[in-house]
Amino acid sequence: MTLQQGKRRRAAARALVASALLGAFYLLPWLQPGGKPALLLDLTARQFHLFGMQLVPEDAQPLLWLVTACIAALGLLTVLCGRLWCAYICPQTVLTRVFRGLDRLTTFDGIARPLGPLLRHGLWAVIALWTGITFVGYFNPIGQLVQALHPFALNGWECFWIAFYALATWANVAHLHEQVCTHLCPYSRVQHLITDANTPIIQYNAPRGEPRGPRGVGEASVLHRSRGLLDPVTASDYVFRAAHPAIAGAMPKFAPIHLGDCTDCNACLQACPIGLDIRNGHTSNCIECSACIDACDDTMARNQFPEGLIHRAHLADTESTTVRRLRVKPLLFAAMMALSLVLMYLSAGGPL
């Protein structure tokens, strides 16, 4: 797969997933198969409508097992494929991409520079308000909710929750961005408990990239030079020295023939929405959005180097450990998901 094909494939996957999730969120409260809401948690009547089923609180046990199965499925997806949830599915990630898409939409030559941010925040305020209305529409019939907007006949609690979720959506995405992922989201805090050494993560190939430094276009990659790859210990030492110059001292000067493939352009650092330098090692704050991969591959292409200096790989491959054929965590998550689905079926009235 070529560089452009890989970028287009990732961009298409993000756009497809975002469109599906946003379409489901905004349209689901309006669906009424058989004249009944497809999804409505009616707190006043203490009823839960789920695709034609009408449940009362005493019938909620199957839903609890379904939630447990979904949690196990997320764990299984994470241990097998990495943080695809953060990169593609998380509502914070999806809405942040929509907000940044508005930035590109509202910055063109036909709009004066001062008006671009105002238009972007105005559009985002409308989206945030409709998001708040939609969210409350999962608890109150959304048709009645929208009809009450025109004469403004909403009750106090409806106004409060619409304003609350609209403001939360606007502030989280417009100002906090990925800081929510870094400081507030518990999912990143339990990564080390979910993943194992065979879970793919985004990594920097230090033996190939170090020592880093600028060079002229046209020089061959280390993969095509006699220098070859550094040993992991030496490469790690160069990474530490580059990341901590105050402690390790300034890096020595290297002739271009001895440099690695990293041109020290900092494109990966500038592309990262959190501001992480993946060359310093993978951290739990990384949401694995692949922005650093795309930025680095662009630099490799400009220098006529092979792509993949930053790539997704297993930690076991990097540490030269033996890949275990039997992985315990995927089996545990799969068993937990299967058991939860069976218990959901039985608690819903299935045969014993």
Coordinates of C-alpha atoms in Angstrom, one line a residue:
M1 CA 0.0 0.0 0.0
T2 CA 1.4 3.4 -1.0
L3 CA 1.6 6.5 1.2
Q4 CA -1.3 8.2 -0.4
Q5 CA -3.4 5.1 -0.4
G6 CA -2.8 4.6 3.3
K7 CA -3.7 8.2 4.2
R8 CA -6.8 8.0 2.0
R9 CA -7.8 4.7 3.6
R10 CA -7.5 6.1 7.1
A11 CA -9.3 9.3 6.2
A12 CA -12.1 7.4 4.5
A13 CA -12.5 5.1 7.6
R14 CA -12.7 8.1 9.9
A15 CA -15.2 9.9 7.8
L16 CA -17.4 6.7 7.4
V17 CA -17.4 6.0 11.1
A18 CA -18.0 9.6 12.1
S19 CA -20.9 9.8 9.6
A20 CA -22.5 6.6 10.9
L21 CA -22.2 7.6 14.5
L22 CA -23.4 11.1 14.1
G23 CA -26.3 9.9 11.9
A24 CA -27.3 7.3 14.4
F25 CA -27.2 9.8 17.3
Y26 CA -29.1 12.6 15.7
L27 CA -31.7 10.4 13.9
L28 CA -32.4 7.7 16.4
P29 CA -34.8 9.7 18.6
W30 CA -36.9 10.5 15.6
L31 CA -37.4 6.9 14.5
Q32 CA -40.7 5.4 15.5
P33 CA -41.1 1.8 14.1
G34 CA -44.7 0.7 14.5
G35 CA -45.6 4.0 16.0
K36 CA -43.4 3.6 19.1
P37 CA -40.0 5.3 19.7
A38 CA -37.0 3.3 18.6
L39 CA -35.1 4.4 21.7
L40 CA -36.6 6.4 24.6
L41 CA -35.9 6.4 28.3
D42 CA -39.2 7.8 29.6
L43 CA -38.4 8.8 33.2
T44 CA -41.8 10.2 33.9
A45 CA -43.6 7.0 32.9
R46 CA -40.7 4.8 34.1
Q47 CA -40.6 3.0 30.8
F48 CA -37.8 2.2 28.4
H49 CA -38.6 1.8 24.7
L50 CA -36.1 -0.2 22.7
F51 CA -36.9 -0.9 19.1
G52 CA -40.5 -2.0 19.7
M53 CA -39.9 -3.4 23.2
Q54 CA -41.4 -1.7 26.2
L55 CA -39.5 -2.3 29.4
V56 CA -40.0 -1.3 33.0
P57 CA -37.3 -1.0 35.6
E58 CA -37.9 -4.5 36.7
D59 CA -37.0 -5.7 33.2
A60 CA -33.7 -3.9 33.1
Q61 CA -31.5 -6.8 33.9
P62 CA -31.0 -7.9 30.3
L63 CA -29.8 -4.4 29.5
L64 CA -27.3 -4.5 32.3
W65 CA -25.9 -7.7 30.8
L66 CA -25.8 -6.1 27.4
V67 CA -23.8 -3.2 28.8
T68 CA -21.4 -5.7 30.4
A69 CA -21.0 -7.5 27.0
C70 CA -20.3 -4.1 25.3
I71 CA -17.6 -3.4 27.9
A72 CA -16.0 -6.8 27.3
A73 CA -16.2 -6.2 23.5
L74 CA -14.4 -2.9 23.9
G75 CA -11.7 -4.7 26.0
L76 CA -11.4 -7.4 23.3
L77 CA -11.1 -4.8 20.5
T78 CA -8.5 -2.9 22.5
V79 CA -6.2 -5.8 23.3
L80 CA -6.4 -7.1 19.7
C81 CA -6.3 -3.8 17.7
G82 CA -5.1 -1.1 20.0
R83 CA -7.0 2.2 20.7
L84 CA -9.3 2.2 17.8
W85 CA -12.0 3.5 20.1
C86 CA -10.1 6.7 20.8
A87 CA -9.0 7.1 17.2
Y88 CA -12.3 6.5 15.4
I89 CA -15.3 5.9 17.7
C90 CA -15.1 8.1 20.8
P91 CA -17.7 10.9 20.7
Q92 CA -15.0 13.4 21.9
T93 CA -12.8 12.5 18.9
V94 CA -15.6 12.5 16.4
L95 CA -17.0 15.9 17.5
T96 CA -13.5 17.4 17.6
R97 CA -13.0 16.4 14.0
V98 CA -16.3 18.0 13.1
F99 CA -15.2 21.2 14.8
R100 CA -11.9 21.2 13.0
G101 CA -13.7 20.5 9.8
L102 CA -15.7 23.7 10.4
D103 CA -12.4 25.5 10.8
R104 CA -11.4 24.5 7.3
L105 CA -14.9 25.2 6.0
T106 CA -14.9 28.8 7.3
T107 CA -11.4 29.8 6.4
F108 CA -11.4 30.7 2.7
D109 CA -10.6 33.8 0.7
G110 CA -14.2 34.9 0.5
I111 CA -14.4 35.5 4.3
A112 CA -12.3 38.1 6.0
R113 CA -9.9 36.8 8.7
P114 CA -11.8 38.2 11.7
L115 CA -15.1 36.6 10.5
G116 CA -13.7 33.1 10.1
P117 CA -13.5 32.2 13.8
L118 CA -16.8 34.0 14.6
L119 CA -18.6 32.0 11.9
R120 CA -16.9 28.7 13.0
H121 CA -18.0 29.3 16.7
G122 CA -21.4 30.4 15.5
L123 CA -21.9 27.2 13.5
W124 CA -20.5 25.1 16.4
A125 CA -22.9 26.8 18.8
V126 CA -25.8 25.7 16.6
I127 CA -24.5 22.2 16.4
A128 CA -24.0 22.1 20.2
L129 CA -27.5 23.4 20.9
W130 CA -29.0 20.7 18.6
T131 CA -26.8 18.1 20.3
G132 CA -28.3 19.2 23.6
I133 CA -31.9 19.0 22.2
T134 CA -31.1 15.6 20.8
F135 CA -29.7 14.2 24.0
V136 CA -32.7 15.4 26.0
G137 CA -34.8 13.8 23.2
Y138 CA -33.6 10.4 24.4
F139 CA -35.5 11.1 27.7
N140 CA -38.5 13.1 26.4
P141 CA -40.3 12.5 23.1
I142 CA -38.3 14.7 20.8
G143 CA -41.2 15.6 18.6
Q144 CA -43.0 17.2 21.6
L145 CA -39.7 18.8 22.6
V146 CA -39.1 20.5 19.3
Q147 CA -42.7 21.6 19.1
A148 CA -42.4 23.3 22.5
L149 CA -39.4 25.3 21.3
H150 CA -41.4 27.6 19.1
P151 CA -43.7 29.1 21.7
F152 CA -40.9 28.3 24.2
A153 CA -43.1 26.1 26.3
L154 CA -40.3 24.0 27.7
N155 CA -40.4 23.3 31.5
G156 CA -37.5 24.4 33.7
W157 CA -35.8 21.0 33.8
E158 CA -35.9 20.6 30.0
C159 CA -34.4 24.1 29.5
F160 CA -31.7 23.3 32.1
W161 CA -30.6 20.0 30.6
I162 CA -30.6 21.3 27.0
A163 CA -28.5 24.2 28.1
F164 CA -26.2 22.0 30.1
Y165 CA -25.5 19.5 27.4
A166 CA -25.2 22.2 24.7
L167 CA -22.7 24.1 26.8
A168 CA -20.8 21.0 27.7
T169 CA -20.6 20.0 24.0
W170 CA -19.5 23.5 23.0
A171 CA -16.8 23.9 25.7
N172 CA -15.4 20.3 25.6
V173 CA -14.7 20.5 21.9
A174 CA -14.1 24.2 21.3
H175 CA -11.7 24.7 24.2
L176 CA -10.7 21.4 25.8
H177 CA -10.1 19.3 22.7
E178 CA -8.0 16.2 23.5
Q179 CA -7.3 17.5 27.0
V180 CA -10.4 15.6 27.9
C181 CA -8.7 12.4 26.7
T182 CA -5.5 13.2 28.6
H183 CA -6.8 14.3 32.0
L184 CA -10.5 13.3 32.3
C185 CA -11.1 10.0 30.4
P186 CA -10.6 6.9 32.5
Y187 CA -10.1 4.7 29.5
S188 CA -6.5 5.8 29.0
R189 CA -5.8 5.1 32.6
V190 CA -6.6 1.4 32.3
Q191 CA -4.7 0.7 29.1
H192 CA -1.9 -1.1 30.8
L193 CA -4.5 -3.4 32.4
I194 CA -6.2 -4.2 29.1
T195 CA -3.4 -4.5 26.6
D196 CA -0.5 -6.9 26.5
A197 CA 2.8 -7.1 24.7
N198 CA 1.2 -8.2 21.4
T199 CA -1.2 -5.2 21.2
P200 CA -0.3 -3.0 18.3
I201 CA 0.7 0.5 19.2
I202 CA 2.2 3.5 17.4
Q203 CA 5.9 3.5 17.7
Y204 CA 9.0 5.3 16.4
N205 CA 11.7 3.1 14.9
A206 CA 14.6 4.5 16.8
P207 CA 17.3 2.1 15.4
R208 CA 16.4 3.4 11.9
G209 CA 15.8 7.1 12.8
E210 CA 18.7 7.8 15.2
P211 CA 20.8 9.9 15.4
R212 CA 18.3 12.5 14.0
G213 CA 19.3 15.6 12.2
P214 CA 18.6 17.7 9.1
R215 CA 20.2 16.7 5.8
G216 CA 19.9 17.6 2.1
V217 CA 17.3 15.9 -0.1
G218 CA 18.7 13.1 -2.2
E219 CA 20.8 11.2 0.4
A220 CA 20.0 7.5 0.7
S221 CA 18.0 6.0 3.6
V222 CA 19.9 4.0 6.2
L223 CA 18.0 1.0 4.8
H224 CA 20.0 1.5 1.6
R225 CA 23.3 2.5 3.2
S226 CA 26.1 0.4 4.7
R227 CA 25.5 1.9 8.1
G228 CA 22.3 0.0 8.5
L229 CA 20.2 0.0 11.8
L230 CA 21.6 0.9 15.1
D231 CA 21.5 -1.5 18.0
P232 CA 18.5 -0.8 20.3
V233 CA 20.6 0.3 23.3
T234 CA 22.5 2.9 21.3
A235 CA 19.3 4.1 19.6
S236 CA 17.6 4.5 23.0
D237 CA 20.6 6.5 24.3
Y238 CA 20.3 8.9 21.4
V239 CA 16.6 9.3 22.0
F240 CA 17.2 10.0 25.7
R241 CA 19.8 12.6 24.8
A242 CA 17.6 14.3 22.3
A243 CA 14.7 14.4 24.8
H244 CA 16.7 15.6 27.8
P245 CA 19.5 17.9 26.6
A246 CA 19.7 19.6 30.0
I247 CA 20.6 16.2 31.7
A248 CA 22.5 14.4 29.0
G249 CA 24.2 17.4 27.3
A250 CA 24.1 18.5 23.7
M251 CA 24.0 15.9 21.0
P252 CA 27.3 15.5 19.1
K253 CA 27.5 16.6 15.5
F254 CA 27.2 13.8 13.0
A255 CA 28.2 13.7 9.4
P256 CA 25.2 13.2 7.1
I257 CA 26.4 9.7 6.2
H258 CA 26.1 8.7 9.9
L259 CA 22.6 10.2 10.5
G260 CA 19.5 8.1 10.7
D261 CA 16.3 8.7 8.7
C262 CA 14.7 11.1 11.1
T263 CA 15.3 14.6 9.7
D264 CA 14.3 16.2 13.0
C265 CA 11.7 18.3 11.2
N266 CA 9.2 17.9 14.2
A267 CA 6.4 17.4 11.8
C268 CA 5.1 14.5 13.9
L269 CA 5.2 16.7 17.0
Q270 CA 3.3 19.5 15.2
A271 CA 0.7 17.1 13.8
C272 CA -0.1 15.5 17.2
P273 CA -3.3 17.1 18.6
I274 CA -2.0 16.5 22.2
G275 CA 1.5 17.8 21.5
L276 CA 3.3 14.5 22.2
D277 CA 6.6 13.6 20.7
I278 CA 6.2 10.0 19.7
R279 CA 10.0 9.7 19.3
N280 CA 10.3 9.9 23.1
G281 CA 8.3 6.7 23.5
H282 CA 4.6 5.7 23.6
T283 CA 2.5 7.0 26.5
S284 CA -1.0 6.3 27.7
N285 CA -1.9 9.8 26.6
C286 CA -1.5 8.9 23.0
I287 CA -5.0 8.4 21.4
E288 CA -3.3 6.7 18.3
C289 CA -5.0 9.0 15.8
S290 CA -2.2 8.3 13.3
A291 CA -1.6 12.0 12.6
C292 CA 2.1 11.5 13.4
I293 CA 2.3 8.6 11.0
D294 CA 0.9 10.7 8.1
A295 CA 3.1 13.6 8.9
C296 CA 6.3 11.5 9.1
D297 CA 5.4 9.6 5.9
D298 CA 5.1 12.9 4.1
T299 CA 8.6 13.8 5.2
M300 CA 9.9 10.4 4.2
A301 CA 8.4 10.9 0.8
R302 CA 10.0 14.3 0.3
N303 CA 13.4 12.8 1.2
Q304 CA 12.8 9.8 -1.0
F305 CA 13.0 7.5 2.1
P306 CA 10.8 4.4 2.7
E307 CA 7.8 5.2 4.8
G308 CA 7.1 3.6 8.1
L309 CA 9.6 5.4 10.4
I310 CA 6.6 5.9 12.7
H311 CA 4.3 2.9 12.4
R312 CA 2.0 0.6 14.2
A313 CA 3.8 -2.5 15.7
H314 CA 3.6 -4.9 18.6
L315 CA 5.7 -4.1 21.6
A316 CA 6.9 -7.7 21.6
D317 CA 8.5 -7.1 18.2
T318 CA 10.3 -4.0 19.4
E319 CA 11.6 -5.8 22.5
S320 CA 12.5 -8.9 20.5
T321 CA 10.5 -11.1 22.8
T322 CA 8.8 -14.3 21.7
V323 CA 5.2 -13.8 20.6
R324 CA 3.0 -16.1 22.7
R325 CA 0.6 -18.1 20.8
L326 CA -1.9 -18.3 23.7
R327 CA -2.9 -14.8 24.8
V328 CA -4.8 -14.8 28.1
K329 CA -6.4 -11.4 28.0
P330 CA -8.2 -11.8 24.6
L331 CA -9.6 -15.2 25.8
L332 CA -10.8 -13.6 29.1
F333 CA -12.6 -10.7 27.3
A334 CA -14.1 -13.1 24.7
A335 CA -15.3 -15.4 27.5
M336 CA -16.8 -12.5 29.5
M337 CA -18.6 -11.2 26.4
A338 CA -20.0 -14.6 25.5
L339 CA -21.1 -15.2 29.1
S340 CA -22.8 -11.8 29.3
L341 CA -24.7 -12.4 26.1
V342 CA -25.9 -15.8 27.4
L343 CA -27.0 -14.3 30.7
M344 CA -28.8 -11.5 28.8
Y345 CA -30.7 -14.0 26.7
L346 CA -31.6 -16.1 29.7
S347 CA -32.7 -13.1 31.8
A348 CA -34.8 -11.8 28.9
G349 CA -36.9 -15.0 29.1
G350 CA -35.0 -17.4 27.0
P351 CA -35.1 -21.2 27.6
L352 CA -33.1 -22.5 30.5

